[in-house]
Backbone as JSON Lines, residues from 0, in Angstrom:
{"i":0,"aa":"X","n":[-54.27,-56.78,-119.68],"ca":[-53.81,-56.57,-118.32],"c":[-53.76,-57.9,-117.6]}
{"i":1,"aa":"X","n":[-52.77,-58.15,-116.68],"ca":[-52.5,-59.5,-116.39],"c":[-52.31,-59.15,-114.63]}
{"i":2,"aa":"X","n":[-53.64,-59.5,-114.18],"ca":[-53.93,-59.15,-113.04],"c":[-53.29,-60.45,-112.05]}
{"i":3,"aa":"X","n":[-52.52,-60.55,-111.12],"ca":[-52.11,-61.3,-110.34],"c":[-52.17,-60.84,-108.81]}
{"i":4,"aa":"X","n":[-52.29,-59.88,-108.76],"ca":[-52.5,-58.97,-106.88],"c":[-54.03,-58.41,-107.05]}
{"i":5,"aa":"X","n":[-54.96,-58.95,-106.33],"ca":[-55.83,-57.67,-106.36],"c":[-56.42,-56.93,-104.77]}
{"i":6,"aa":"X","n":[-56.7,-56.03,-104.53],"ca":[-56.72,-55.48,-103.5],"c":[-58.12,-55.28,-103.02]}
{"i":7,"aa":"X","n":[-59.29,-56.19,-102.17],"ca":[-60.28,-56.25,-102.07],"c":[-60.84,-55.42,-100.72]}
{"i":8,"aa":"X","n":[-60.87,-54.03,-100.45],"ca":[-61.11,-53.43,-98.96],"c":[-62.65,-53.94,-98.41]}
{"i":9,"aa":"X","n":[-63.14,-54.5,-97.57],"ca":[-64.15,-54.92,-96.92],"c":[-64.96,-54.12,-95.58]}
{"i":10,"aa":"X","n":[-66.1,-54.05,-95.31],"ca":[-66.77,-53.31,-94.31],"c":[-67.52,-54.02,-93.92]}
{"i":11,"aa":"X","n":[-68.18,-54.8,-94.67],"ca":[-69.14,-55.35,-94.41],"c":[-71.15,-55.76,-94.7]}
{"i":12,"aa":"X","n":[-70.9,-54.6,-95.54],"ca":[-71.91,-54.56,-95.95],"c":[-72.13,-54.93,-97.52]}
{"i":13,"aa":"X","n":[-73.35,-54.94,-97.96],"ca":[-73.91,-55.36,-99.01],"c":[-72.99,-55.42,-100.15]}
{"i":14,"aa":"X","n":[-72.77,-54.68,-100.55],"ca":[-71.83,-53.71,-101.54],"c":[-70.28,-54.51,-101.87]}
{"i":15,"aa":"X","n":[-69.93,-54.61,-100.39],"ca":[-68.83,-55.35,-100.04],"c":[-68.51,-56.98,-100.67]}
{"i":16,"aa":"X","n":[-69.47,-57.25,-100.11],"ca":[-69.96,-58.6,-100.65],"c":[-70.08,-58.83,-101.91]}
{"i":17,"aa":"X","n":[-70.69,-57.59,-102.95],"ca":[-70.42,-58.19,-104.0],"c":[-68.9,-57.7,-104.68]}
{"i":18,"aa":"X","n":[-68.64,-56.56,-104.37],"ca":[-67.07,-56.27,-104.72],"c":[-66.11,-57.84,-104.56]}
{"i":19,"aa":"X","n":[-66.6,-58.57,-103.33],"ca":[-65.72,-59.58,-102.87],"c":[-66.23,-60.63,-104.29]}
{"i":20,"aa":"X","n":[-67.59,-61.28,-104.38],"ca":[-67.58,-61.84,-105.64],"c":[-66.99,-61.52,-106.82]}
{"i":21,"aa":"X","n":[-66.81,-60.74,-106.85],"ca":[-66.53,-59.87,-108.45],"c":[-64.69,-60.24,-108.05]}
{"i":22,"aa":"X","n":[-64.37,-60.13,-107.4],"ca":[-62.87,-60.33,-107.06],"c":[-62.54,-61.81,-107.17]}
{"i":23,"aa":"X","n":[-63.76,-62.26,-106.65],"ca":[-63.22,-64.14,-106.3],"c":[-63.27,-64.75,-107.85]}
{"i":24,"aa":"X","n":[-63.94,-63.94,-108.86],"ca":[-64.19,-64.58,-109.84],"c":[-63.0,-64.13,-110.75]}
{"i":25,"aa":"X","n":[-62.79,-62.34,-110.39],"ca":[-61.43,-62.29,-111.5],"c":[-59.81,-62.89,-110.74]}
{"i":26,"aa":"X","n":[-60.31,-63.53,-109.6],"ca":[-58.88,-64.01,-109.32],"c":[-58.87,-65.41,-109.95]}
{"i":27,"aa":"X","n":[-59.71,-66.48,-109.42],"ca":[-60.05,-67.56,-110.44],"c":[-59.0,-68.17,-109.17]}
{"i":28,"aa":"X","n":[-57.74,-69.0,-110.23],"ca":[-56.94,-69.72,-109.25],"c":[-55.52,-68.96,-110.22]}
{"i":29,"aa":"X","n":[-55.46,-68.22,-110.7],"ca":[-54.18,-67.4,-110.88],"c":[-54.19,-65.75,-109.77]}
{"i":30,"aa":"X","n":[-54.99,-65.41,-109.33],"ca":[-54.35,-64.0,-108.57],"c":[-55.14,-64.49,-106.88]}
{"i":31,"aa":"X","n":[-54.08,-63.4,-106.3],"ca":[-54.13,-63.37,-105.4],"c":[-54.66,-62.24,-104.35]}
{"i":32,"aa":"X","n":[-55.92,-62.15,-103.64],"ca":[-56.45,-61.34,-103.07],"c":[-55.97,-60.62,-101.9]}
{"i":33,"aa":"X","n":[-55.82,-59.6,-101.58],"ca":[-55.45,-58.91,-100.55],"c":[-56.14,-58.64,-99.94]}
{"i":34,"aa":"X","n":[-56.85,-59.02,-99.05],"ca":[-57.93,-58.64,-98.01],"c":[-58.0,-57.66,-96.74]}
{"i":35,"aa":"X","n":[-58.63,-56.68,-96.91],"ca":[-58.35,-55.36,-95.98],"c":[-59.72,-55.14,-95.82]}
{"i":36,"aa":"X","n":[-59.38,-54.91,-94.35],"ca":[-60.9,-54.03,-93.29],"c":[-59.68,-52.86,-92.52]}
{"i":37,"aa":"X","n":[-60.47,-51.59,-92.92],"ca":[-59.27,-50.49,-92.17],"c":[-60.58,-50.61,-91.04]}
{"i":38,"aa":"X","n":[-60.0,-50.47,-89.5],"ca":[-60.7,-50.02,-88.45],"c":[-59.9,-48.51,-87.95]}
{"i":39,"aa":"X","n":[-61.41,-48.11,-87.23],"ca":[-60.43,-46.83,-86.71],"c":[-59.27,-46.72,-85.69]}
{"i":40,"aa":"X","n":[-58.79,-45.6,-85.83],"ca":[-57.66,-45.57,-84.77],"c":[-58.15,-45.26,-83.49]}
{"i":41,"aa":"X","n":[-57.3,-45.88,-82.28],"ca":[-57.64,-45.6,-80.85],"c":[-56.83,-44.24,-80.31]}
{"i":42,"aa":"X","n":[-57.74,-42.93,-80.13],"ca":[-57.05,-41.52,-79.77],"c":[-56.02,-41.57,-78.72]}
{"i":43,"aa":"X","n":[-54.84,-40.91,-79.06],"ca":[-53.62,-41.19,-78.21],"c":[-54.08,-40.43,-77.07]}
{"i":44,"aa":"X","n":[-54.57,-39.43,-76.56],"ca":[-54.92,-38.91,-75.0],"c":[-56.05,-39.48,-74.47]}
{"i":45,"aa":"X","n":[-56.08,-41.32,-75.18],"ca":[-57.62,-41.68,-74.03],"c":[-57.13,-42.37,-73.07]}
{"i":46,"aa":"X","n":[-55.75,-42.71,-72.78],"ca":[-55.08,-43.08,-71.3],"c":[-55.39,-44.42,-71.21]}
{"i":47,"aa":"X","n":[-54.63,-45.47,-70.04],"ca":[-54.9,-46.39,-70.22],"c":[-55.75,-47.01,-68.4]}
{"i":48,"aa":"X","n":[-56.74,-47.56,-68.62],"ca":[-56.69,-49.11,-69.79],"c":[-57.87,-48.79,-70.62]}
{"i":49,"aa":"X","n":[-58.24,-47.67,-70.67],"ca":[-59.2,-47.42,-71.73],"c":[-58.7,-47.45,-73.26]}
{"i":50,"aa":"X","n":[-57.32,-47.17,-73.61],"ca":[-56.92,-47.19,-74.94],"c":[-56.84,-48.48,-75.45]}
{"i":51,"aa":"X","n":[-56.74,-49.45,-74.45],"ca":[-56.28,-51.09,-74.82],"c":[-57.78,-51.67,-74.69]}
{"i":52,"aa":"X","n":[-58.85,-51.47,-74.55],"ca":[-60.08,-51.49,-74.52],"c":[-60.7,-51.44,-75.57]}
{"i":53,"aa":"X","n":[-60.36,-49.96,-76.02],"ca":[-60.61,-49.56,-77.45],"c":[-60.46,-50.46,-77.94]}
{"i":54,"aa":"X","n":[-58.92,-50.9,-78.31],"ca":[-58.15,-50.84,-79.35],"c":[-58.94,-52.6,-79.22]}
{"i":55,"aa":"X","n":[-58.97,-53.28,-78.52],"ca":[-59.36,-54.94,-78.4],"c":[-60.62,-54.59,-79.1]}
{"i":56,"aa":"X","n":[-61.58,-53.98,-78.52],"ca":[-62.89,-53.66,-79.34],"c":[-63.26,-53.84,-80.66]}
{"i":57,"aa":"X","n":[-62.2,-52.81,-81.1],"ca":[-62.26,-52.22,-82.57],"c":[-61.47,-53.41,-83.22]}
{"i":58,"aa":"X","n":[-60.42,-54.54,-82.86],"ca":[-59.82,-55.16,-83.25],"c":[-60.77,-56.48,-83.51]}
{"i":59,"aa":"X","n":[-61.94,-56.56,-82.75],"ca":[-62.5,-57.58,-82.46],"c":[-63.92,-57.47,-83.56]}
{"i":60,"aa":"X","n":[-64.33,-55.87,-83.86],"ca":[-65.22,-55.68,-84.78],"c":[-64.37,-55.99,-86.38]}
{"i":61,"aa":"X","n":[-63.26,-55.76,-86.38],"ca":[-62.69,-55.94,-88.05],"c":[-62.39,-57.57,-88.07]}
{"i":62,"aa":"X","n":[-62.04,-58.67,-87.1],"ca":[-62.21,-59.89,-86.91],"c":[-63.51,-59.96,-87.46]}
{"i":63,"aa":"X","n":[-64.86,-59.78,-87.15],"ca":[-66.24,-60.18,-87.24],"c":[-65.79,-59.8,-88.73]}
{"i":64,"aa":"X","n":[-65.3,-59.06,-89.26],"ca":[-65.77,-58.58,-90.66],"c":[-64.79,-59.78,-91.19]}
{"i":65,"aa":"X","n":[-64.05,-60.13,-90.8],"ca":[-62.63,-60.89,-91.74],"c":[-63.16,-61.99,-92.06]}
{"i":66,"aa":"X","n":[-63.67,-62.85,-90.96],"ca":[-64.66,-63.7,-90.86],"c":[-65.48,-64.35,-91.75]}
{"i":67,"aa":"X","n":[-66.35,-63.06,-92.31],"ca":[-67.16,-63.69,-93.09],"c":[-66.15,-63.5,-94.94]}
{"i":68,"aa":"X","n":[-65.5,-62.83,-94.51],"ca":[-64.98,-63.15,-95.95],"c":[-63.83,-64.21,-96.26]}
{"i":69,"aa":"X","n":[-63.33,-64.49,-95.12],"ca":[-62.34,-65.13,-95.34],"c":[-62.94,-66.76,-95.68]}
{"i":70,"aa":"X","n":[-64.13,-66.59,-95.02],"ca":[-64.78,-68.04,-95.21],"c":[-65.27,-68.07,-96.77]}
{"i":71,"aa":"X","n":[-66.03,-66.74,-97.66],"ca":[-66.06,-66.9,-98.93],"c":[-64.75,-67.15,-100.15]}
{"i":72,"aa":"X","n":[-63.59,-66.64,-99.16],"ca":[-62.65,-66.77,-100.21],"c":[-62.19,-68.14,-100.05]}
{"i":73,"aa":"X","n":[-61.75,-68.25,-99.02],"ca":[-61.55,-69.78,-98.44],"c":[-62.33,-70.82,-99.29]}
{"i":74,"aa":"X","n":[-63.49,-70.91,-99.33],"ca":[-64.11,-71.97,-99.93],"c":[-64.21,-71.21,-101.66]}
{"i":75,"aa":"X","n":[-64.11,-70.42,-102.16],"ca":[-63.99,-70.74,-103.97],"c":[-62.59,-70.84,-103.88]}
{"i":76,"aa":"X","n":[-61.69,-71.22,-102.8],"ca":[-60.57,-71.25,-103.27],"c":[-59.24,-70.36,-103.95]}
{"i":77,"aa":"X","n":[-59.73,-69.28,-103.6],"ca":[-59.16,-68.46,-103.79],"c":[-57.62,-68.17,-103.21]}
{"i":78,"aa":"X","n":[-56.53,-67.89,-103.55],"ca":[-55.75,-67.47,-102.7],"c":[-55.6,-65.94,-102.18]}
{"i":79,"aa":"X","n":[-54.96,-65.83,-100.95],"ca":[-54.82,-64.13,-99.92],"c":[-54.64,-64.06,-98.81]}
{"i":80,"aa":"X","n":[-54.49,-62.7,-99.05],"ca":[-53.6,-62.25,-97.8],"c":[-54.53,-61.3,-96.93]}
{"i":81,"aa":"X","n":[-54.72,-61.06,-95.46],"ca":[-55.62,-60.43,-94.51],"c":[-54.75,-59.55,-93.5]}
{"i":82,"aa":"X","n":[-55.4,-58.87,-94.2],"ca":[-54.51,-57.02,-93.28],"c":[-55.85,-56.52,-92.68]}
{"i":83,"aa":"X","n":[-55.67,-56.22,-91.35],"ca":[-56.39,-55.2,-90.36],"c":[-55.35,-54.01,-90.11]}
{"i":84,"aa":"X","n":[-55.94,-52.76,-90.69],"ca":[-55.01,-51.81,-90.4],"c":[-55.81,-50.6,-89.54]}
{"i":85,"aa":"X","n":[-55.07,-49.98,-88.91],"ca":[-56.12,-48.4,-88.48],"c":[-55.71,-47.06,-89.46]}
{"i":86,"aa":"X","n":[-56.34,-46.69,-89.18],"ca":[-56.08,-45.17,-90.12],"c":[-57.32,-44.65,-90.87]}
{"i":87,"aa":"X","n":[-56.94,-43.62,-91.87],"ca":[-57.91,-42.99,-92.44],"c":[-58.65,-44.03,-93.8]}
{"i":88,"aa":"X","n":[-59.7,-44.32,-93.59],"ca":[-59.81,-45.67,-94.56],"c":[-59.72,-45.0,-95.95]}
{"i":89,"aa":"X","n":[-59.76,-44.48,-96.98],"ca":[-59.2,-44.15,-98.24],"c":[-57.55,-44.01,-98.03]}
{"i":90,"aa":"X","n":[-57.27,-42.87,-97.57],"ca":[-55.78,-43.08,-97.14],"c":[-55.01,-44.74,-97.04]}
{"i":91,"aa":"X","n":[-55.78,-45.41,-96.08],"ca":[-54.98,-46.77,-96.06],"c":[-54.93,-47.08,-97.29]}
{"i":92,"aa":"X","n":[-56.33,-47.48,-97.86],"ca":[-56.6,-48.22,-99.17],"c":[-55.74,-47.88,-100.07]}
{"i":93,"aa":"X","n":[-55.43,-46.95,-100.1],"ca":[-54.58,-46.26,-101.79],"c":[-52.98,-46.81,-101.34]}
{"i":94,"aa":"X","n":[-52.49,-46.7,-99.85],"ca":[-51.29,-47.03,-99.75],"c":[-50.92,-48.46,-99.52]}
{"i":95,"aa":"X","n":[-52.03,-49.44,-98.82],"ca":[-51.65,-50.69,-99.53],"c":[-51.96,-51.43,-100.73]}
{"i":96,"aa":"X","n":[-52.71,-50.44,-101.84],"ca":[-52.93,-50.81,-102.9],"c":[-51.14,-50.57,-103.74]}
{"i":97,"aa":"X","n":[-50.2,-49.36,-102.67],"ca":[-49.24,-49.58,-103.45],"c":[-48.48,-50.67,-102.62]}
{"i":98,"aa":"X","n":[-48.13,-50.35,-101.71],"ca":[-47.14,-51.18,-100.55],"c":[-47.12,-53.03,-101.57]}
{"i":99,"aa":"X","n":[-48.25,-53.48,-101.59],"ca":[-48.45,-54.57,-101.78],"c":[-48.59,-54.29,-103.53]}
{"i":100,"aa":"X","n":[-48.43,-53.83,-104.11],"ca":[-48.28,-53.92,-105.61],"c":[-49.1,-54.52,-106.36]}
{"i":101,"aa":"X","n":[-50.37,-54.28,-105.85],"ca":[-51.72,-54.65,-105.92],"c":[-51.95,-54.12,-107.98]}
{"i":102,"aa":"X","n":[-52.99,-55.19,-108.64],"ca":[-52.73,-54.62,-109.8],"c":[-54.1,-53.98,-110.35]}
{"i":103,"aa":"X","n":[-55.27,-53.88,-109.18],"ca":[-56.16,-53.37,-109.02],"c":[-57.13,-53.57,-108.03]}
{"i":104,"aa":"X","n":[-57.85,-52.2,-107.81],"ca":[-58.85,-52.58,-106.81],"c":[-59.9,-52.79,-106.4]}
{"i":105,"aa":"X","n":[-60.43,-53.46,-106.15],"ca":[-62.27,-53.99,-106.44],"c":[-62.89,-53.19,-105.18]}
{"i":106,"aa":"X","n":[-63.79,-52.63,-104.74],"ca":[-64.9,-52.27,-103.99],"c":[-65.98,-51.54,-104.24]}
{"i":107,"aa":"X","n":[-66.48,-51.64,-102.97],"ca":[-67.83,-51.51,-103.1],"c":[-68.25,-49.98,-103.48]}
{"i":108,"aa":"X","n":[-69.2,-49.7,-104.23],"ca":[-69.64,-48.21,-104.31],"c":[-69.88,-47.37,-103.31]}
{"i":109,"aa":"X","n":[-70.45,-48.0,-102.19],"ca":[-70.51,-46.85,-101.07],"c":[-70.36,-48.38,-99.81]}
{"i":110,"aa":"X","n":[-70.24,-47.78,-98.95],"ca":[-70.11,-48.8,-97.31],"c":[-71.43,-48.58,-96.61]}
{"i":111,"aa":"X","n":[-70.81,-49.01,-94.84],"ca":[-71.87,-49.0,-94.0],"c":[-71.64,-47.26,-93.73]}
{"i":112,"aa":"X","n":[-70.67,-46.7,-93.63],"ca":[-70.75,-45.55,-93.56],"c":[-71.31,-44.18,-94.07]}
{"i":113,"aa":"X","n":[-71.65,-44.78,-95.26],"ca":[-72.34,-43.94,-96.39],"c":[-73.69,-43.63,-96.28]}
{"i":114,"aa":"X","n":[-74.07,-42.28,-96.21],"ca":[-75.59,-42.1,-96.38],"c":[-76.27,-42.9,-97.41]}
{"i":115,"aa":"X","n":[-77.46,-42.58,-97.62],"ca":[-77.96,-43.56,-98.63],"c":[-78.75,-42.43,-99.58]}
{"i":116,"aa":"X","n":[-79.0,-42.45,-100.81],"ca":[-79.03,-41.53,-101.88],"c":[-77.79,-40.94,-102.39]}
{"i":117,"aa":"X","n":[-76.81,-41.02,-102.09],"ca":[-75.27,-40.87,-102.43],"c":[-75.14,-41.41,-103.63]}
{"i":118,"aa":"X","n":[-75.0,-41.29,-104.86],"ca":[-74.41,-41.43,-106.03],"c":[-73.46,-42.53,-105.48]}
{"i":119,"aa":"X","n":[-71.99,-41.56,-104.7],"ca":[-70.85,-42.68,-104.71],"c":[-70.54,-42.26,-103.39]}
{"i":120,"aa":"X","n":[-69.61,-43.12,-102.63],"ca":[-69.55,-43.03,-101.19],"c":[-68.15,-42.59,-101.35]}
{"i":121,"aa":"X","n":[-68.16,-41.31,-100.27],"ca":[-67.38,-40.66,-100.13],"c":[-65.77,-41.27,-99.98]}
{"i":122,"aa":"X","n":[-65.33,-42.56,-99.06],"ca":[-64.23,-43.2,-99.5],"c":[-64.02,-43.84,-100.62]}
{"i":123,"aa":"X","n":[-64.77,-44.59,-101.49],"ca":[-64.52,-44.25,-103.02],"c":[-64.33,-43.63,-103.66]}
{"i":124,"aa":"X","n":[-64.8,-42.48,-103.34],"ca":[-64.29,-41.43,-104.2],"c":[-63.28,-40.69,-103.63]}
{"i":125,"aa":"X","n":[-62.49,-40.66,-102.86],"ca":[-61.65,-40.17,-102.35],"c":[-60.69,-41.48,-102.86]}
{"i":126,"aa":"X","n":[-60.51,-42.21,-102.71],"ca":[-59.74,-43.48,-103.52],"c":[-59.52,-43.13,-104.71]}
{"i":127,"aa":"X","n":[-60.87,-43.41,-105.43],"ca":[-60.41,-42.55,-107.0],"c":[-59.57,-41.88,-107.01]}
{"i":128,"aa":"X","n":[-59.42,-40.54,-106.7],"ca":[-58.78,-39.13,-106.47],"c":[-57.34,-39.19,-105.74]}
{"i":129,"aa":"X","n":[-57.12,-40.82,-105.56],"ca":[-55.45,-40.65,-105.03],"c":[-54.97,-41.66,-105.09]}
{"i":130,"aa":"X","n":[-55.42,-42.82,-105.43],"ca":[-55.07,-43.82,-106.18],"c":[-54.01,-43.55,-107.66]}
{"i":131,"aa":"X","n":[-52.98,-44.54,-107.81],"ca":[-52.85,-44.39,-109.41],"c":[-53.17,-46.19,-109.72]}
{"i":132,"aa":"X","n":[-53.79,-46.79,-109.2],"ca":[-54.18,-48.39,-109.54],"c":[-55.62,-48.41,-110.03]}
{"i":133,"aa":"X","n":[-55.69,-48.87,-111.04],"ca":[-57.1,-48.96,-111.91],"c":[-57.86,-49.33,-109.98]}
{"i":134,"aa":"X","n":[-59.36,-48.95,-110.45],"ca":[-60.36,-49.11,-109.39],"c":[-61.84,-49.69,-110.03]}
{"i":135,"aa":"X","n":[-62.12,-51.01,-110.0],"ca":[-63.19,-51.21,-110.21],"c":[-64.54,-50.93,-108.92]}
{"i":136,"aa":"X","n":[-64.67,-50.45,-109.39],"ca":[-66.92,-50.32,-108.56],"c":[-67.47,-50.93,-108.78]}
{"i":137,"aa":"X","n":[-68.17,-51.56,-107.72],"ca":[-68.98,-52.38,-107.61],"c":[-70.36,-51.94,-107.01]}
{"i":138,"aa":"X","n":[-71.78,-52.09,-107.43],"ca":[-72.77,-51.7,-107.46],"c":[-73.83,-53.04,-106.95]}
């Protein structure tokens, strides 16, 4: 398999971090990382200027997350690309794993969202289940 796109989704937490190593190492200096933090969406009946509030907020928490990765990829040198999207985060993941022709996808086993004693975190496994792009886990 001759991996040249890979699709790295980020949150922020532990997990994340190493999904992101495990990526920086199979990209090397031939592939190219796709870097994604899905934030949530801002509800269309919250009126304004509370929706543009939100929306700066939530735009400003997936910045903090981009942040620290962009500085790990940045320095091994890695090459990529940085998408902040809103939506349902498995949903996103599976559709810019196609949009972008991603040739697999690295993350983390569970997020910050995930209870803890969870086997596998529920947007991983919902990824699995609608994905057709190999999915590596990271533990």
């Amino acid at each position: 398999m001759n991996i040249t796109r890979i699709l790295l989704p980020v949150d922020g937490s532990r997990l994340s971090d190493a999904a992101a190593d495990m990526a920086i190492d199979m990209a090397g200096t031939e592939a190219t990382v796709i870097l994604l933090t899905v934030r949530r969406t801002v509800p269309t009946g919250l009126g304004q200027p509370n929706a543009t509030e939100l929306l700066e907020y939530l735009n400003q928490g997936a910045e903090q997350v981009m942040t620290h990765y962009r500085a790990k990829l940045t320095n091994a040198n890695v090459d990529f690309l940085e998408l902040v999207i809103g939506g349902d985060v498995a949903e996103v993941i599976s559709n810019v794993a196609d949009n972008e022709k991603c040739d697999i996808i690295v993350m983390g086993s569970k997020g910050k969202s995930d209870l803890e004693g969870l086997f596998l975190g529920s947007v991983t496994h919902k990824v699995l289940q609608t994905t057709t792009k190999p999915v590596l886990v990271v533990k």
